Every structure is written in C-alpha cells, then in structure tokens.
Amino acid sequence: MMNSTADRIRDVIASSDVVLFMKGVPAAPQCGFSAAVVQILSGLAVPFRGVDVLSDPQIREGIKVFSNWPTIPQLYVKGEFLGGADIVREMFQAGELAALLSDKGIATVST
C-alpha cells in the first residue's frame, strides 16, 4: 500500500467519530454485510460517515492492509478498528456496541 493511500485512510478515520468503510453508500448499500452494519448504526441513531470502497480501488485494497482485516465492511469508532459485520452484529446483540459508543461519548438511542 502506498503511503498516500494510508494517509488518506488515516485522514478519513480522523475526520469522524464513527466511520464505516463499506460497499455502496449508507442510503444504498451494495452488499448484505454493509447493509447489516448500516441498519445497526441507523437503528442506534449513530451519526457515521460511510466510505464507498467500490468507488475507489486504492481505498478498497488499502483499507484491508491498513487494518490487517481481509473483508469489508470495516467499522472504526474514535479511530479504533472494531471489526466487520459479524463482530459488529455480535457486539450489538450483546449490548456491547451501545456500551462502547456510550463510553466513547457517542450518543445512541439506547443511552
């Protein structure tokens, strides 16, 4: 991965408290896994930035190297990589996602 791509990814992650690297955009996810994470975040009323990796091949491949995680979507909260769709779903179902967001000062419907 080129340094410029890593720098762009860092800038995106730093620009918002909650960032979702996904296929498509929040209003129109292009895969079921991205849609599932969007649905969870939207259900919690969490403001987040969606980054469409399909529109930028460098980001699409670069984010996998950056996080050392092979799949998309990828969720970042306050700069910290949380995981992909399965991890986010498990955290949500266990109540851990809302708790983590609250601990980080991000308001949700359940707080």
mmCIF file with all atom_site columns, N, CA and C in Angstrom, residues 7-36:
data_model
loop_
_atom_site.group_PDB
_atom_site.id
_atom_site.type_symbol
_atom_site.label_atom_id
_atom_site.label_alt_id
_atom_site.label_comp_id
_atom_site.label_asym_id
_atom_site.label_entity_id
_atom_site.label_seq_id
_atom_site.pdbx_PDB_ins_code
_atom_site.Cartn_x
_atom_site.Cartn_y
_atom_site.Cartn_z
_atom_site.occupancy
_atom_site.B_iso_or_equiv
_atom_site.pdbx_formal_charge
_atom_site.auth_seq_id
_atom_site.auth_comp_id
_atom_site.auth_asym_id
_atom_site.auth_atom_id
_atom_site.pdbx_PDB_model_num
ATOM 1  N N  . ASP A 1 7  ? -2.262  7.495  4.255  1.00 0.00 ? 7  ASP A N  1
ATOM 2  C CA . ASP A 1 7  ? -2.524  8.838  4.774  1.00 0.00 ? 7  ASP A CA 1
ATOM 3  C C  . ASP A 1 7  ? -3.981  9.234  4.533  1.00 0.00 ? 7  ASP A C  1
ATOM 4  N N  . ARG A 1 8  ? -4.503  8.922  3.364  1.00 0.00 ? 8  ARG A N  1
ATOM 5  C CA . ARG A 1 8  ? -5.910  9.225  3.057  1.00 0.00 ? 8  ARG A CA 1
ATOM 6  C C  . ARG A 1 8  ? -6.826  8.469  4.015  1.00 0.00 ? 8  ARG A C  1
ATOM 7  N N  . ILE A 1 9  ? -6.526  7.197  4.262  1.00 0.00 ? 9  ILE A N  1
ATOM 8  C CA . ILE A 1 9  ? -7.346  6.397  5.177  1.00 0.00 ? 9  ILE A CA 1
ATOM 9  C C  . ILE A 1 9  ? -7.292  6.992  6.581  1.00 0.00 ? 9  ILE A C  1
ATOM 10 N N  . ARG A 1 10 ? -6.084  7.346  7.041  1.00 0.00 ? 10 ARG A N  1
ATOM 11 C CA . ARG A 1 10 ? -5.943  7.954  8.369  1.00 0.00 ? 10 ARG A CA 1
ATOM 12 C C  . ARG A 1 10 ? -6.758  9.243  8.469  1.00 0.00 ? 10 ARG A C  1
ATOM 13 N N  . ASP A 1 11 ? -6.699  10.051 7.413  1.00 0.00 ? 11 ASP A N  1
ATOM 14 C CA . ASP A 1 11 ? -7.446  11.316 7.410  1.00 0.00 ? 11 ASP A CA 1
ATOM 15 C C  . ASP A 1 11 ? -8.949  11.075 7.492  1.00 0.00 ? 11 ASP A C  1
ATOM 16 N N  . VAL A 1 12 ? -9.442  10.085 6.755  1.00 0.00 ? 12 VAL A N  1
ATOM 17 C CA . VAL A 1 12 ? -10.871 9.766  6.790  1.00 0.00 ? 12 VAL A CA 1
ATOM 18 C C  . VAL A 1 12 ? -11.269 9.307  8.182  1.00 0.00 ? 12 VAL A C  1
ATOM 19 N N  . ILE A 1 13 ? -10.488 8.419  8.771  1.00 0.00 ? 13 ILE A N  1
ATOM 20 C CA . ILE A 1 13 ? -10.797 7.892  10.103 1.00 0.00 ? 13 ILE A CA 1
ATOM 21 C C  . ILE A 1 13 ? -10.772 9.010  11.143 1.00 0.00 ? 13 ILE A C  1
ATOM 22 N N  . ALA A 1 14 ? -9.837  9.944  10.982 1.00 0.00 ? 14 ALA A N  1
ATOM 23 C CA . ALA A 1 14 ? -9.723  11.053 11.933 1.00 0.00 ? 14 ALA A CA 1
ATOM 24 C C  . ALA A 1 14 ? -10.832 12.089 11.750 1.00 0.00 ? 14 ALA A C  1
ATOM 25 N N  . SER A 1 15 ? -11.483 12.082 10.584 1.00 0.00 ? 15 SER A N  1
ATOM 26 C CA . SER A 1 15 ? -12.457 13.136 10.265 1.00 0.00 ? 15 SER A CA 1
ATOM 27 C C  . SER A 1 15 ? -13.809 12.953 10.937 1.00 0.00 ? 15 SER A C  1
ATOM 28 N N  . SER A 1 16 ? -14.104 11.750 11.410 1.00 0.00 ? 16 SER A N  1
ATOM 29 C CA . SER A 1 16 ? -15.412 11.479 12.025 1.00 0.00 ? 16 SER A CA 1
ATOM 30 C C  . SER A 1 16 ? -15.251 10.518 13.184 1.00 0.00 ? 16 SER A C  1
ATOM 31 N N  . ASP A 1 17 ? -16.134 10.638 14.167 1.00 0.00 ? 17 ASP A N  1
ATOM 32 C CA . ASP A 1 17 ? -16.077 9.735  15.320 1.00 0.00 ? 17 ASP A CA 1
ATOM 33 C C  . ASP A 1 17 ? -16.375 8.291  14.917 1.00 0.00 ? 17 ASP A C  1
ATOM 34 N N  . VAL A 1 18 ? -17.299 8.109  13.975 1.00 0.00 ? 18 VAL A N  1
ATOM 35 C CA . VAL A 1 18 ? -17.680 6.768  13.534 1.00 0.00 ? 18 VAL A CA 1
ATOM 36 C C  . VAL A 1 18 ? -17.575 6.725  12.014 1.00 0.00 ? 18 VAL A C  1
ATOM 37 N N  . VAL A 1 19 ? -16.749 5.801  11.514 1.00 0.00 ? 19 VAL A N  1
ATOM 38 C CA . VAL A 1 19 ? -16.527 5.670  10.073 1.00 0.00 ? 19 VAL A CA 1
ATOM 39 C C  . VAL A 1 19 ? -16.761 4.219  9.675  1.00 0.00 ? 19 VAL A C  1
ATOM 40 N N  . LEU A 1 20 ? -17.542 4.037  8.616  1.00 0.00 ? 20 LEU A N  1
ATOM 41 C CA . LEU A 1 20 ? -17.796 2.711  8.083  1.00 0.00 ? 20 LEU A CA 1
ATOM 42 C C  . LEU A 1 20 ? -17.290 2.648  6.652  1.00 0.00 ? 20 LEU A C  1
ATOM 43 N N  . PHE A 1 21 ? -16.241 1.849  6.442  1.00 0.00 ? 21 PHE A N  1
ATOM 44 C CA . PHE A 1 21 ? -15.778 1.545  5.092  1.00 0.00 ? 21 PHE A CA 1
ATOM 45 C C  . PHE A 1 21 ? -16.684 0.432  4.592  1.00 0.00 ? 21 PHE A C  1
ATOM 46 N N  . MET A 1 22 ? -17.405 0.707  3.498  1.00 0.00 ? 22 MET A N  1
ATOM 47 C CA . MET A 1 22 ? -18.466 -0.201 3.076  1.00 0.00 ? 22 MET A CA 1
ATOM 48 C C  . MET A 1 22 ? -18.540 -0.267 1.555  1.00 0.00 ? 22 MET A C  1
ATOM 49 N N  . LYS A 1 23 ? -19.320 -1.218 1.093  1.00 0.00 ? 23 LYS A N  1
ATOM 50 C CA . LYS A 1 23 ? -19.616 -1.311 -0.335 1.00 0.00 ? 23 LYS A CA 1
ATOM 51 C C  . LYS A 1 23 ? -20.929 -0.583 -0.557 1.00 0.00 ? 23 LYS A C  1
ATOM 52 N N  . GLY A 1 24 ? -20.856 0.526  -1.307 1.00 0.00 ? 24 GLY A N  1
ATOM 53 C CA . GLY A 1 24 ? -22.011 1.375  -1.508 1.00 0.00 ? 24 GLY A CA 1
ATOM 54 C C  . GLY A 1 24 ? -21.986 2.550  -0.546 1.00 0.00 ? 24 GLY A C  1
ATOM 55 N N  . VAL A 1 25 ? -23.122 3.184  -0.406 1.00 0.00 ? 25 VAL A N  1
ATOM 56 C CA . VAL A 1 25 ? -23.278 4.325  0.497  1.00 0.00 ? 25 VAL A CA 1
ATOM 57 C C  . VAL A 1 25 ? -24.379 3.995  1.503  1.00 0.00 ? 25 VAL A C  1
ATOM 58 N N  . PRO A 1 26 ? -24.423 4.690  2.632  1.00 0.00 ? 26 PRO A N  1
ATOM 59 C CA . PRO A 1 26 ? -25.431 4.347  3.643  1.00 0.00 ? 26 PRO A CA 1
ATOM 60 C C  . PRO A 1 26 ? -26.863 4.294  3.104  1.00 0.00 ? 26 PRO A C  1
ATOM 61 N N  . ALA A 1 27 ? -27.204 5.165  2.185  1.00 0.00 ? 27 ALA A N  1
ATOM 62 C CA . ALA A 1 27 ? -28.564 5.171  1.643  1.00 0.00 ? 27 ALA A CA 1
ATOM 63 C C  . ALA A 1 27 ? -28.807 4.024  0.664  1.00 0.00 ? 27 ALA A C  1
ATOM 64 N N  . ALA A 1 28 ? -27.724 3.442  0.143  1.00 0.00 ? 28 ALA A N  1
ATOM 65 C CA . ALA A 1 28 ? -27.854 2.357  -0.835 1.00 0.00 ? 28 ALA A CA 1
ATOM 66 C C  . ALA A 1 28 ? -26.676 1.395  -0.737 1.00 0.00 ? 28 ALA A C  1
ATOM 67 N N  . PRO A 1 29 ? -26.627 0.587  0.331  1.00 0.00 ? 29 PRO A N  1
ATOM 68 C CA . PRO A 1 29 ? -25.538 -0.387 0.470  1.00 0.00 ? 29 PRO A CA 1
ATOM 69 C C  . PRO A 1 29 ? -25.551 -1.366 -0.707 1.00 0.00 ? 29 PRO A C  1
ATOM 70 N N  . GLN A 1 30 ? -24.351 -1.801 -1.124 1.00 0.00 ? 30 GLN A N  1
ATOM 71 C CA . GLN A 1 30 ? -24.231 -2.682 -2.273 1.00 0.00 ? 30 GLN A CA 1
ATOM 72 C C  . GLN A 1 30 ? -23.915 -4.126 -1.895 1.00 0.00 ? 30 GLN A C  1
ATOM 73 N N  . CYS A 1 31 ? -23.953 -4.454 -0.611 1.00 0.00 ? 31 CYS A N  1
ATOM 74 C CA . CYS A 1 31 ? -23.823 -5.851 -0.186 1.00 0.00 ? 31 CYS A CA 1
ATOM 75 C C  . CYS A 1 31 ? -24.568 -6.033 1.132  1.00 0.00 ? 31 CYS A C  1
ATOM 76 N N  . GLY A 1 32 ? -24.956 -7.255 1.400  1.00 0.00 ? 32 GLY A N  1
ATOM 77 C CA . GLY A 1 32 ? -25.730 -7.541 2.596  1.00 0.00 ? 32 GLY A CA 1
ATOM 78 C C  . GLY A 1 32 ? -25.001 -7.240 3.888  1.00 0.00 ? 32 GLY A C  1
ATOM 79 N N  . PHE A 1 33 ? -23.695 -7.481 3.910  1.00 0.00 ? 33 PHE A N  1
ATOM 80 C CA . PHE A 1 33 ? -22.920 -7.233 5.129  1.00 0.00 ? 33 PHE A CA 1
ATOM 81 C C  . PHE A 1 33 ? -22.854 -5.737 5.429  1.00 0.00 ? 33 PHE A C  1
ATOM 82 N N  . SER A 1 34 ? -22.607 -4.931 4.389  1.00 0.00 ? 34 SER A N  1
ATOM 83 C CA . SER A 1 34 ? -22.609 -3.477 4.579  1.00 0.00 ? 34 SER A CA 1
ATOM 84 C C  . SER A 1 34 ? -23.989 -3.012 5.026  1.00 0.00 ? 34 SER A C  1
ATOM 85 N N  . ALA A 1 35 ? -25.037 -3.555 4.410  1.00 0.00 ? 35 ALA A N  1
ATOM 86 C CA . ALA A 1 35 ? -26.405 -3.181 4.770  1.00 0.00 ? 35 ALA A CA 1
ATOM 87 C C  . ALA A 1 35 ? -26.702 -3.506 6.231  1.00 0.00 ? 35 ALA A C  1
ATOM 88 N N  . ALA A 1 36 ? -26.204 -4.643 6.702  1.00 0.00 ? 36 ALA A N  1
ATOM 89 C CA . ALA A 1 36 ? -26.456 -5.047 8.091  1.00 0.00 ? 36 ALA A CA 1
ATOM 90 C C  . ALA A 1 36 ? -25.834 -4.058 9.074  1.00 0.00 ? 36 ALA A C  1
#
